[in-house]
Amino acid sequence: MTEETLSNLLREDRRFEPPAEIAESANLKADAYERAAADREGFWAEQAERLDWSQKWERVLDWDDPPFAKWFVGGTLNASYNCVDRHVEAGRGDKVALHWVGEPVEDRRDITYAQLKDDVSRAANALTELGVQTGDRVAIYLPMIPEAVVAMLACARIGAPHTVVFGGFSADALASRLVDCEAKVVITSDGGYRRGSASALKPAVDEARAKTAEQGHTVEKVLVVRRTGQDVTWDDAVDVWWHDVVDSASADHTPQAFDSEHPLYVMYTSGTTGKPKGILHTTGGYLTGASYTHWAVFDLKADTDVYWCSADIGWVTGHSYMVYGPLANGATQVMYEGTPDSPERGRWWKIIQDYGVTIFYTAPTAIRSFMKQGREIPDKFDMSSLRILGSVGEPINPEAYVWYRHVIGGDRTPVVDTWWQTETGSIMISPLPGVTHGKPGSAMTAIPGVSAEVVNEEGNAVPNGSGGYLVLTEPWPAMLRTIWGDDDRFRDTYWSRFRSQGFYFAGDGAKKDEDGDIWVLGRVDDVMNVSGHRLSTTEIESALVSHPKVAEAAVVGAKDEDTGQAVCAFVILRDEAGDGGDDIVAELRQHVRKEIGPIATPRQIMIVPELPKTRSGKIMRRLLRDVAEHREVGDVTTLADSTVMDLIKDKESAGKGED
Ligand code: WTA
């Protein structure tokens, strides 16, 4: 991280006290911090009691072989039972679990806990019929429809770890995940509705299946939900309609209790290399973390709140704060299929008004785009039901925070800026809405039970007013257990940088302000954050280089007003490609879309004659970032050839090759 970033200490004097009613009835009060600090394991054991265990644990934490943790050792439980059955058994079967809202305005379904239990049981029986056994991996590639939740819980019910792949990812991205976790079955749909029209999913699965076959992996069955009624190509040996096998299956299914450390799911996320990492989460600790944080950070009152998290289930936020956390807590929530502007701008605010949403959780990139459209749109709706707002995925700039609180929250609602990662499984740093005053732009402090610190290169805590690396200094229940199939990469990526201290290195830079509150500044590695989605520079570079006209590529994340960061690519063409042709930039952008998915499409591609490299051949992305952000190019003395930057800058000022 550069000194410039570190010393860029934002000045922010606005403070928002917790509203009196929330403070009075808060689920967690200020004393929780001391209680947790005095007896961390005892505190976590208390949180684990929120769940129903078939067999209670013998030991809270086994940290004898770091960084491989075991939580609630000896305990057994079923995650699906905890999310569904126990609420029905407690007499809350008629409570709505999901208010599902399709993108076409007439599409709505309310699903009670009792109905959810039947649906999950049927799907569990159907999966078993299809040959899925405990331990087998099942990939889920679905739009935001109730079957996605049902599918995840059905997998959890039979102990088959799921891997949900975001529906916006390409066939190639899907294929690499199928191969990496050796998925036996894929659950998908014909398509889903986005931006007012039906978009297909099944063809990507067909293509991905062909690709996995080339790599020697066989997907045995593809279970297909009919959502849009689009035409699909069908392979009788493999493809099965959901309505044929799930609807007719028995709604009786006795969930089996699994070991607390039984794998619950694998979620792929971008790292610093081209190969995505399969983050493994297990059952007892993860569910404890998701349930506790959802209850504490959002101050959930399950009987009265209507909760809505706008994240897609293809990301970890959808896993922890749409599926496992809220359902373990017996919450009533909204699930929305489509985009915020369909059929018109203001769709989200209408949903909040229609369902009386009280807790709303979304990402800064969405807030910024609404800010841009102006407050006239949200002002048309009655959102007085809202009492708490949340933010996740990237740093929220103070202006967006204040707008969110003011325009959406009517100045009543605390905003919880929650910092966490796919790897952490649950929220780590956040204000508590009934305890902490809000400070726009700061995620504040680690929640009770979690210990975070900002350290320097040597691993020593920095004083207030300075910046450094964000670390977690103690293990926590929802922590990742490893990278699927790659313990070494797990150790190297997260635990080697501060090995002697035993800290988990998050990959983020942060600063502590004069009050000791934490401001997360963003990634310090080659990972970008585009609209709250993690993308690896290397992954996009590999995609570019796989194009026949490309010799070399370098990708950087440049600041972007709307998306936080945007993908900017610098590309050297092969000699035989000449100048690449008139459409080269469009062609390359399309290629990246196809290889990874629309979210990875570069905002800008520059065709350049050379790339800036050190004498050891490492691309100096810092200099390219200067170009992409239209800054004076920094220190070039370590470049092997210092004239390279002049060539690139000439290109830039000529505006050639830009999109
Ligand atoms: C970033 C999403 C600042 C951070 C839950 C982290 C944030 C990465 C915040 C994880 C926040 C997430 N403030 N930055 N409140 N929340 N980040 O794995 O860089 O998709 O390392 O998990 O997002 O992204 P992931």
XYZ file of C-alpha atoms and ligand atoms in Angstrom:
684
model
C 0.000 0.000 0.000
C 1.354 3.414 -0.834
C 2.063 6.072 1.743
C -0.315 8.252 -0.153
C -3.214 5.876 0.470
C -2.273 5.485 4.087
C -1.992 9.137 4.801
C -5.241 9.835 3.036
C -7.032 9.975 6.354
C -10.548 10.947 5.624
C -11.869 13.687 7.823
C -15.345 12.914 8.951
C -16.971 14.641 11.882
C -20.584 13.561 11.481
C -21.853 11.217 14.181
C -25.204 9.475 14.545
C -26.292 8.204 17.942
C -28.303 4.964 18.118
C -32.048 5.742 18.314
C -33.374 5.387 21.870
C -35.836 2.573 21.111
C -33.254 0.478 19.345
C -30.736 1.066 22.118
C -33.243 0.047 24.805
C -34.365 -3.196 23.234
C -31.141 -4.122 21.444
C -30.338 -7.819 21.188
C -26.738 -7.100 22.080
C -25.799 -4.353 24.479
C -22.440 -2.781 25.262
C -21.562 -5.327 27.963
C -21.238 -8.032 25.265
C -17.829 -6.662 24.268
C -16.399 -7.193 27.742
C -18.101 -10.527 28.242
C -16.704 -11.813 24.965
C -13.227 -10.464 25.645
C -13.155 -12.008 29.117
C -14.127 -15.466 27.880
C -14.107 -15.719 24.131
C -14.819 -19.437 23.891
C -17.534 -19.188 26.517
C -19.117 -16.384 24.539
C -19.086 -18.430 21.340
C -20.475 -21.459 23.158
C -23.338 -19.235 24.279
C -23.941 -18.261 20.632
C -23.822 -21.898 19.516
C -26.694 -22.535 21.940
C -28.846 -20.567 19.531
C -28.865 -23.711 17.380
C -30.422 -27.129 17.999
C -27.723 -29.755 18.337
C -28.436 -33.483 18.189
C -25.352 -34.073 20.219
C -23.699 -31.312 22.184
C -20.001 -30.584 21.610
C -17.263 -31.700 23.952
C -14.834 -28.930 23.171
C -15.575 -25.426 21.863
C -12.382 -24.932 19.865
C -9.587 -27.192 18.772
C -6.752 -24.906 17.626
C -4.026 -27.456 18.269
C -2.961 -27.575 14.642
C -3.265 -24.029 13.339
C -4.379 -22.810 10.870
C -6.733 -25.809 10.771
C -9.507 -25.071 13.233
C -12.251 -27.293 14.547
C -15.210 -25.716 16.292
C -17.714 -27.380 18.595
C -15.787 -30.607 18.441
C -17.872 -33.740 18.868
C -21.138 -31.870 18.332
C -23.600 -33.028 15.679
C -26.424 -31.134 13.984
C -28.282 -30.687 10.709
C -28.166 -27.224 9.143
C -31.405 -27.679 7.218
C -33.237 -28.838 10.349
C -31.993 -25.709 12.092
C -33.152 -23.452 9.274
C -36.554 -25.026 8.758
C -37.928 -27.917 10.815
C -37.285 -26.519 14.240
C -39.371 -23.432 13.523
C -42.258 -25.618 12.397
C -41.906 -27.812 15.485
C -41.998 -24.685 17.624
C -45.404 -23.795 16.186
C -44.250 -21.204 13.684
C -45.056 -23.249 10.572
C -47.490 -20.621 9.292
C -44.972 -17.823 9.500
C -43.778 -16.623 6.107
C -40.160 -17.550 5.499
C -39.904 -16.034 2.028
C -41.872 -13.318 0.348
C -40.573 -14.130 -3.076
C -40.918 -11.400 -5.692
C -40.257 -12.239 -9.330
C -39.109 -9.597 -11.740
C -42.351 -9.707 -13.768
C -44.640 -7.748 -11.430
C -47.365 -10.378 -11.257
C -44.970 -13.084 -10.069
C -45.172 -13.411 -6.308
C -45.083 -16.315 -3.914
C -45.254 -16.386 -0.144
C -43.673 -19.482 1.300
C -44.244 -20.374 4.942
C -41.817 -22.325 7.074
C -44.136 -25.351 6.883
C -44.170 -25.185 3.075
C -40.432 -24.669 2.985
C -39.974 -27.777 5.117
C -42.047 -29.813 2.652
C -40.229 -28.397 -0.366
C -36.803 -28.999 1.134
C -37.767 -32.529 2.159
C -39.038 -33.335 -1.340
C -35.877 -31.975 -2.917
C -33.726 -33.938 -0.460
C -35.581 -37.140 -1.354
C -35.276 -36.377 -5.063
C -31.543 -35.722 -4.828
C -31.071 -38.990 -2.969
C -33.066 -40.737 -5.711
C -30.743 -39.199 -8.293
C -27.835 -40.848 -6.541
C -26.500 -37.969 -4.453
C -24.937 -39.253 -1.265
C -23.514 -37.621 1.802
C -20.231 -35.978 0.865
C -21.007 -35.692 -2.882
C -20.771 -32.163 -4.270
C -23.733 -30.533 -5.947
C -23.388 -27.373 -8.024
C -26.231 -24.872 -8.055
C -26.503 -22.436 -10.968
C -29.837 -20.747 -10.544
C -31.465 -17.340 -10.662
C -32.984 -15.794 -7.543
C -35.968 -18.101 -7.303
C -37.185 -20.020 -4.235
C -35.840 -23.275 -5.664
C -32.339 -21.884 -5.160
C -32.918 -21.710 -1.408
C -34.675 -25.070 -1.426
C -31.793 -26.633 -3.342
C -29.172 -25.322 -0.923
C -31.085 -26.526 2.113
C -31.811 -29.896 0.499
C -28.094 -30.409 -0.063
C -27.365 -29.404 3.521
C -30.062 -31.796 4.682
C -28.377 -34.818 3.109
C -24.846 -33.645 3.862
C -23.908 -33.005 0.227
C -21.778 -29.835 0.123
C -23.143 -27.354 -2.381
C -21.264 -24.957 -4.529
C -23.418 -22.143 -5.815
C -22.100 -20.504 -8.951
C -23.367 -16.998 -9.689
C -25.780 -17.087 -12.643
C -23.843 -14.239 -14.273
C -20.760 -16.412 -14.672
C -19.958 -17.918 -18.045
C -19.916 -21.559 -19.066
C -16.117 -21.564 -18.750
C -16.187 -20.216 -15.215
C -18.863 -22.745 -14.326
C -16.877 -25.583 -15.891
C -13.712 -24.803 -13.957
C -15.680 -24.868 -10.701
C -17.432 -28.121 -11.603
C -14.098 -29.736 -12.293
C -12.356 -28.331 -9.234
C -14.939 -29.636 -6.790
C -15.901 -32.644 -8.925
C -19.595 -31.875 -8.826
C -21.765 -34.901 -9.422
C -25.021 -33.062 -10.066
C -25.851 -29.558 -11.291
C -29.103 -27.834 -10.387
C -30.092 -25.135 -12.842
C -33.100 -23.651 -14.641
C -34.115 -22.924 -18.192
C -33.498 -19.267 -17.378
C -34.501 -16.336 -15.238
C -35.823 -12.827 -15.624
C -33.427 -9.918 -15.677
C -33.921 -6.396 -16.981
C -37.336 -7.192 -18.303
C -36.583 -10.271 -20.333
C -35.909 -13.952 -19.955
C -32.253 -14.828 -20.015
C -31.153 -18.399 -20.522
C -29.040 -20.463 -18.117
C -29.333 -24.041 -19.341
C -27.181 -23.552 -22.486
C -24.255 -22.503 -20.282
C -24.658 -25.701 -18.283
C -24.713 -27.792 -21.461
C -21.546 -26.083 -22.634
C -19.884 -26.405 -19.245
C -20.736 -30.083 -19.107
C -19.066 -30.635 -22.466
C -15.990 -28.810 -21.216
C -15.792 -30.823 -18.017
C -16.032 -34.004 -20.069
C -12.989 -32.877 -22.075
C -11.167 -32.594 -18.776
C -12.174 -36.080 -17.712
C -14.910 -35.146 -15.287
C -18.461 -36.417 -15.636
C -21.471 -34.535 -14.379
C -23.992 -37.321 -13.851
C -27.262 -35.440 -13.661
C -28.599 -31.984 -14.377
C -31.755 -31.062 -12.507
C -33.612 -28.289 -14.311
C -36.198 -25.940 -12.839
C -38.715 -24.553 -15.325
C -38.818 -20.821 -14.695
C -39.205 -18.998 -18.005
C -40.541 -21.701 -20.306
C -37.728 -21.074 -22.781
C -36.773 -23.834 -25.171
C -33.992 -26.016 -23.878
C -31.927 -28.698 -25.497
C -32.376 -31.945 -23.678
C -30.157 -34.935 -23.049
C -32.391 -37.726 -21.757
C -29.502 -39.554 -20.172
C -28.574 -36.611 -17.984
C -31.242 -33.907 -17.831
C -34.150 -34.200 -15.417
C -36.949 -31.712 -14.827
C -37.285 -30.498 -11.254
C -41.087 -30.682 -11.482
C -40.904 -34.320 -12.560
C -38.794 -35.574 -9.710
C -39.157 -33.073 -6.876
C -42.882 -32.357 -7.003
C -43.722 -36.044 -6.867
C -41.245 -36.899 -4.121
C -42.348 -37.515 -0.559
C -42.489 -34.533 1.775
C -41.270 -36.745 4.598
C -37.577 -36.702 5.171
C -35.760 -37.273 8.414
C -32.646 -35.148 8.524
C -29.535 -36.886 9.708
C -27.238 -35.160 12.174
C -23.735 -34.504 10.854
C -20.505 -33.748 12.597
C -20.024 -30.087 13.405
C -17.062 -30.074 11.002
C -18.939 -31.740 8.143
C -18.457 -29.642 4.950
C -21.489 -27.441 4.317
C -20.433 -25.644 1.169
C -17.655 -24.523 -1.103
C -17.819 -20.973 -2.427
C -15.395 -19.955 -5.144
C -13.811 -16.550 -4.945
C -11.070 -14.770 -6.821
C -7.579 -14.797 -5.436
C -4.366 -13.314 -6.712
C -3.785 -16.075 -9.242
C -5.880 -17.054 -12.224
C -7.440 -20.009 -10.435
C -10.404 -19.228 -8.185
C -10.193 -20.534 -4.644
C -12.836 -22.902 -3.315
C -13.485 -21.582 0.169
C -14.676 -24.384 2.418
C -17.181 -23.755 5.181
C -18.310 -26.418 7.605
C -21.516 -26.831 9.543
C -21.611 -25.994 13.260
C -19.232 -23.070 13.426
C -20.484 -21.479 10.233
C -24.122 -21.681 11.229
C -23.306 -20.307 14.667
C -21.484 -17.352 13.101
C -24.178 -16.626 10.514
C -27.022 -16.891 13.015
C -25.353 -14.876 15.776
C -24.221 -12.026 13.536
C -27.532 -11.779 11.718
C -29.281 -11.491 15.077
C -26.768 -9.123 16.649
C -25.760 -6.809 13.811
C -29.244 -6.372 12.365
C -30.870 -6.550 15.799
C -33.343 -9.019 14.346
C -36.697 -9.324 16.097
C -37.911 -12.440 14.320
C -41.575 -11.982 15.259
C -41.956 -8.515 13.829
C -39.148 -7.716 11.416
C -39.322 -8.090 7.665
C -35.783 -8.451 6.464
C -34.378 -8.026 2.975
C -30.879 -8.624 1.697
C -30.521 -7.722 -1.965
C -27.470 -9.935 -2.585
C -27.562 -12.781 -5.064
C -27.286 -16.298 -3.626
C -24.286 -16.751 -5.895
C -22.208 -14.694 -3.468
C -21.340 -15.339 0.127
C -23.648 -12.554 1.305
C -26.560 -14.495 -0.169
C -25.391 -17.609 1.668
C -24.905 -16.099 5.121
C -27.488 -13.314 5.087
C -30.244 -14.629 2.874
C -30.143 -18.336 3.497
C -28.358 -19.579 6.589
C -28.420 -16.618 8.998
C -32.017 -15.401 8.536
C -33.526 -18.869 8.212
C -31.667 -20.235 11.228
C -33.166 -17.271 13.077
C -36.692 -17.919 11.821
C -36.911 -14.559 10.085
C -39.445 -13.447 7.503
C -37.668 -12.094 4.490
C -38.036 -10.782 0.976
C -36.255 -12.441 -1.921
C -36.238 -10.564 -5.224
C -35.374 -12.085 -8.576
C -34.524 -9.158 -10.782
C -32.784 -5.843 -11.254
C -33.598 -2.612 -9.356
C -34.821 -0.796 -12.456
C -37.302 -3.296 -13.798
C -39.962 -2.608 -14.916
C -39.091 0.875 -13.708
C -36.704 2.694 -11.449
C -37.885 2.555 -7.909
C -38.768 -1.131 -7.983
C -36.750 -1.792 -4.814
C -38.444 1.027 -2.933
C -41.812 -0.287 -4.024
C -40.941 -3.707 -2.623
C -39.916 -2.107 0.677
C -43.223 -0.246 0.760
C -45.343 -3.253 -0.258
C -43.871 -5.649 2.269
C -43.123 -3.201 5.061
C -39.452 -4.109 5.058
C -37.810 -3.132 8.360
C -34.195 -4.190 7.797
C -32.501 -3.680 4.452
C -29.010 -4.858 3.499
C -27.351 -3.862 0.227
C -24.078 -2.749 -1.375
C -22.510 0.703 -1.798
C -22.390 0.346 -5.571
C -26.191 0.128 -5.652
C -26.520 3.076 -3.289
C -24.255 5.186 -5.482
C -26.285 4.417 -8.580
C -29.509 5.429 -6.798
C -27.834 8.607 -5.607
C -27.038 9.420 -9.187
C -30.649 8.946 -10.269
C -31.754 11.411 -7.620
C -33.971 11.306 -4.572
C -37.195 12.015 -6.496
C -37.501 8.301 -7.204
C -37.269 6.915 -3.636
C -39.209 9.915 -2.326
C -42.316 8.609 -4.063
C -42.491 5.621 -1.746
C -43.385 5.181 1.876
C -40.416 3.532 3.496
C -41.224 4.479 7.061
C -41.157 0.787 8.055
C -37.358 0.720 7.752
C -35.496 0.725 11.043
C -32.015 -0.552 10.182
C -29.913 -0.311 7.034
C -26.831 -2.337 6.220
C -23.982 -2.027 3.744
C -21.501 -4.634 2.542
C -18.977 -5.484 -0.136
C -16.737 -2.469 -0.412
C -15.918 0.692 1.472
C -18.957 2.955 1.631
C -17.943 6.532 0.986
C -19.268 8.965 3.601
C -21.503 10.754 1.079
C -23.205 7.531 0.043
C -23.617 6.563 3.699
C -25.248 9.854 4.575
C -27.526 9.742 1.524
C -28.563 6.171 2.364
C -29.377 7.090 5.934
C -31.101 10.324 5.005
C -33.054 9.509 1.833
C -33.772 5.812 2.291
C -33.751 5.691 6.073
C -35.524 9.019 6.699
C -32.754 9.901 9.158
C -34.151 7.375 11.652
C -32.151 4.336 10.757
C -28.691 3.393 11.911
C -26.477 2.240 9.037
C -24.348 -0.781 9.787
C -21.281 -0.861 7.556
C -20.309 -4.513 7.772
C -16.839 -5.725 6.849
C -16.282 -9.391 6.174
C -15.267 -11.789 3.407
C -16.172 -15.057 1.726
C -13.428 -16.496 3.886
C -14.678 -15.129 7.197
C -18.157 -16.558 6.578
C -19.842 -14.015 8.798
C -19.600 -10.328 9.666
C -16.413 -9.432 11.557
C -16.309 -5.646 11.844
C -19.454 -3.566 12.175
C -21.248 -1.141 14.415
C -23.954 -2.633 16.644
C -27.097 -0.638 15.885
C -28.177 -0.240 19.512
C -24.734 0.461 20.902
C -22.337 2.094 18.481
C -22.730 5.588 17.135
C -22.539 5.762 13.364
C -19.540 7.363 11.726
C -19.981 7.643 7.951
C -17.308 5.644 6.134
C -16.072 3.613 9.069
C -16.936 -0.025 9.797
C -15.962 0.878 13.401
C -14.770 -2.074 15.507
C -14.780 -5.868 15.611
C -18.081 -7.222 16.900
C -18.140 -9.061 20.253
C -16.309 -12.376 19.910
C -14.077 -11.210 17.054
C -10.701 -9.552 17.345
C -9.349 -7.466 14.517
C -6.248 -5.288 14.400
C -4.439 -3.024 11.973
C -0.741 -3.899 11.890
C 2.436 -2.760 10.183
C 4.812 -4.885 8.062
C 6.246 -6.457 11.217
C 2.832 -7.398 12.524
C 2.746 -4.809 15.301
C -0.457 -2.916 15.965
C -0.281 0.586 14.503
C -1.147 3.534 16.728
C -4.410 5.402 16.259
C -4.245 7.744 13.307
C -2.180 5.371 11.156
C -2.738 2.724 8.559
C -1.549 -0.782 7.798
C -2.835 -4.279 7.138
C -6.094 -5.625 8.459
C -5.720 -8.882 10.390
C -7.880 -11.079 12.591
C -5.917 -12.108 15.619
C -8.038 -14.958 16.980
C -9.909 -17.808 15.294
C -13.707 -17.491 14.961
C -16.390 -20.142 14.370
C -17.390 -19.276 10.764
C -13.813 -19.074 9.534
C -12.924 -20.930 6.342
C -11.426 -24.324 7.090
C -9.263 -24.593 4.000
C -9.212 -24.037 0.261
C -10.904 -27.014 -1.346
C -8.201 -29.535 -2.210
C -5.353 -27.152 -1.490
C -4.214 -26.894 2.120
C -0.897 -25.356 1.053
C -2.544 -22.497 -0.758
C -4.764 -21.976 2.284
C -1.709 -21.658 4.526
C 0.222 -19.477 2.108
C -2.584 -17.103 1.241
C -3.926 -16.288 4.655
C -1.520 -17.424 7.345
C 2.035 -16.998 6.098
C 2.357 -13.232 6.067
C 2.068 -12.959 9.857
C 2.959 -16.536 10.676
C 4.856 -15.872 13.883
C 1.916 -13.948 15.324
C -0.618 -16.493 14.053
C -2.744 -13.757 12.476
C -5.201 -14.257 9.634
C -4.265 -11.806 6.877
C -7.362 -10.535 5.122
C -5.665 -8.914 2.116
C -7.176 -5.527 2.947
C -5.515 -2.303 3.952
C -7.108 -0.295 6.761
C -6.469 2.594 9.051
C -7.368 3.331 12.630
C -8.633 6.829 13.190
C -7.945 8.966 16.261
C -10.679 7.099 18.146
C -9.261 3.720 17.196
C -12.139 3.005 14.801
C -11.354 1.043 11.655
C -11.654 2.359 8.097
C -11.221 -0.359 5.504
C -9.374 1.067 2.513
C -9.542 -1.826 0.058
C -7.389 -4.647 -1.204
C -3.625 -4.513 -1.025
C -3.166 -7.473 -3.365
C -3.992 -8.033 -7.017
C -7.659 -8.432 -6.325
C -10.092 -5.812 -7.597
C -13.462 -4.952 -6.187
C -15.900 -4.079 -8.953
C -19.415 -3.281 -7.733
C -18.648 -5.263 -4.607
C -17.558 -8.301 -6.607
C -14.113 -9.695 -6.227
C -12.161 -10.145 -9.416
C -8.595 -11.175 -9.839
C -6.382 -9.167 -12.171
C -4.576 -12.378 -13.123
C -7.789 -14.176 -13.989
C -8.770 -11.448 -16.449
C -5.237 -11.293 -17.828
C -5.369 -15.030 -18.511
C -8.701 -14.596 -20.238
C -7.258 -11.875 -22.477
C -4.146 -13.858 -23.277
C -6.286 -16.806 -24.334
C -7.487 -14.678 -27.281
C -5.506 -15.582 -30.430
C -4.574 -11.974 -31.186
C -3.173 -11.203 -27.746
C 0.455 -11.594 -26.792
C 0.442 -10.085 -23.337
C -1.979 -8.348 -21.031
C -1.923 -6.420 -17.791
C -5.054 -5.576 -15.852
C -5.528 -3.031 -13.093
C -8.448 -1.815 -11.065
C -8.907 1.919 -11.521
C -11.110 4.111 -9.356
C -14.626 4.415 -10.715
C -17.363 6.680 -9.483
C -20.102 4.090 -9.949
C -18.552 0.712 -9.458
C -15.847 1.554 -6.887
C -13.207 0.088 -9.136
C -13.336 -0.704 -12.838
C -11.346 -3.152 -14.894
C -8.737 -1.468 -17.105
C -6.673 -3.614 -19.422
C -3.439 -2.923 -21.262
C -2.887 -5.315 -24.112
C 0.010 -6.089 -26.415
C -1.093 -7.730 -29.655
C 0.757 -10.498 -31.428
C 2.789 -9.384 -34.424
C 0.723 -11.422 -36.843
C -2.442 -9.686 -35.585
C -1.218 -6.342 -36.950
C -3.247 -3.555 -35.407
C -5.944 -6.084 -34.528
C -8.560 -4.565 -36.787
C -11.105 -1.836 -36.139
C -13.153 -3.818 -33.675
C -10.317 -5.196 -31.629
C -11.387 -3.516 -28.403
C -14.987 -4.688 -28.725
C -13.756 -8.135 -29.678
C -11.574 -8.404 -26.587
C -14.271 -7.130 -24.288
C -16.648 -9.732 -25.692
C -14.005 -12.382 -25.217
C -13.637 -11.582 -21.502
C -17.424 -11.643 -21.098
C -17.480 -15.072 -22.598
C -14.536 -16.420 -20.623
C -15.541 -15.108 -17.214
C -18.841 -13.255 -17.362
C -20.254 -9.769 -17.871
C -19.023 -8.492 -14.490
C -15.427 -8.939 -15.608
C -15.802 -6.958 -18.850
C -13.094 -4.279 -18.968
C -14.330 -0.702 -18.873
C -11.328 0.259 -20.905
C -8.824 -1.580 -23.054
C -5.688 0.073 -24.341
C -3.649 -1.535 -27.057
C -0.041 -0.732 -26.176
C 3.340 -1.575 -27.668
C 5.010 -2.479 -24.345
C 4.200 -3.026 -20.695
C 6.144 -1.533 -17.815
C 8.193 -4.242 -16.120
C 10.819 -4.434 -13.456
C 14.168 -5.979 -14.295
C 12.888 -9.231 -12.846
C 9.976 -9.120 -15.278
C 7.198 -8.215 -12.858
C 4.556 -5.932 -14.327
C 4.409 -2.639 -12.448
C 0.675 -2.290 -12.084
C 1.110 0.817 -9.961
C 2.230 2.755 -13.036
C -0.588 1.429 -15.161
C -3.033 2.434 -12.469
C -1.627 5.958 -12.699
C -2.408 5.962 -16.413
C -5.853 4.449 -15.944
C -6.708 7.022 -13.305
C -5.263 9.853 -15.399
C -2.608 10.755 -12.841
C 0.917 11.891 -13.224
C 2.891 8.657 -13.609
C 4.892 7.885 -10.462
C 8.436 6.698 -9.902
C 9.739 4.751 -12.916
C 13.300 4.167 -11.744
C 12.840 0.433 -11.158
C 11.620 -0.131 -14.694
C 13.853 -2.175 -16.951
C 13.131 0.293 -19.736
C 12.059 3.684 -18.512
C 10.881 4.847 -21.946
C 8.024 2.342 -21.902
C 5.757 4.636 -19.966
C 6.233 7.373 -22.549
C 5.026 5.017 -25.253
C 1.950 4.134 -23.219
C 1.206 7.748 -22.361
C 1.515 8.744 -26.025
C -1.050 6.122 -26.839
C -3.313 7.409 -24.146
C -3.181 11.029 -25.221
C -3.836 9.980 -28.801
C -6.910 8.231 -27.396
C -6.233 5.300 -29.660
C -7.357 1.851 -28.728
C -9.645 3.136 -26.003
C -13.181 2.098 -25.707
C -14.330 -5.827 0.624
C -18.147 -9.933 0.664
C -14.864 -2.152 2.989
C -12.967 -6.120 1.226
C -18.844 -10.037 2.025
C -13.005 -7.630 1.427
C -15.375 -4.271 2.278
C -13.790 -8.079 0.232
C -16.518 -4.288 3.114
C -14.510 -9.373 0.465
C -16.789 -3.124 3.892
C -16.359 -6.189 2.070
N -15.939 -2.080 3.802
N -14.562 -3.206 2.232
N -17.851 -3.035 4.681
N -17.107 -5.494 2.954
N -15.321 -5.459 1.646
O -15.330 -12.160 -0.329
O -11.966 -5.760 0.306
O -16.966 -10.994 -1.874
O -11.723 -8.204 1.481
O -17.162 -10.878 0.608
O -14.733 -7.028 -0.011
O -15.333 -9.681 -0.627
P -16.202 -10.994 -0.623
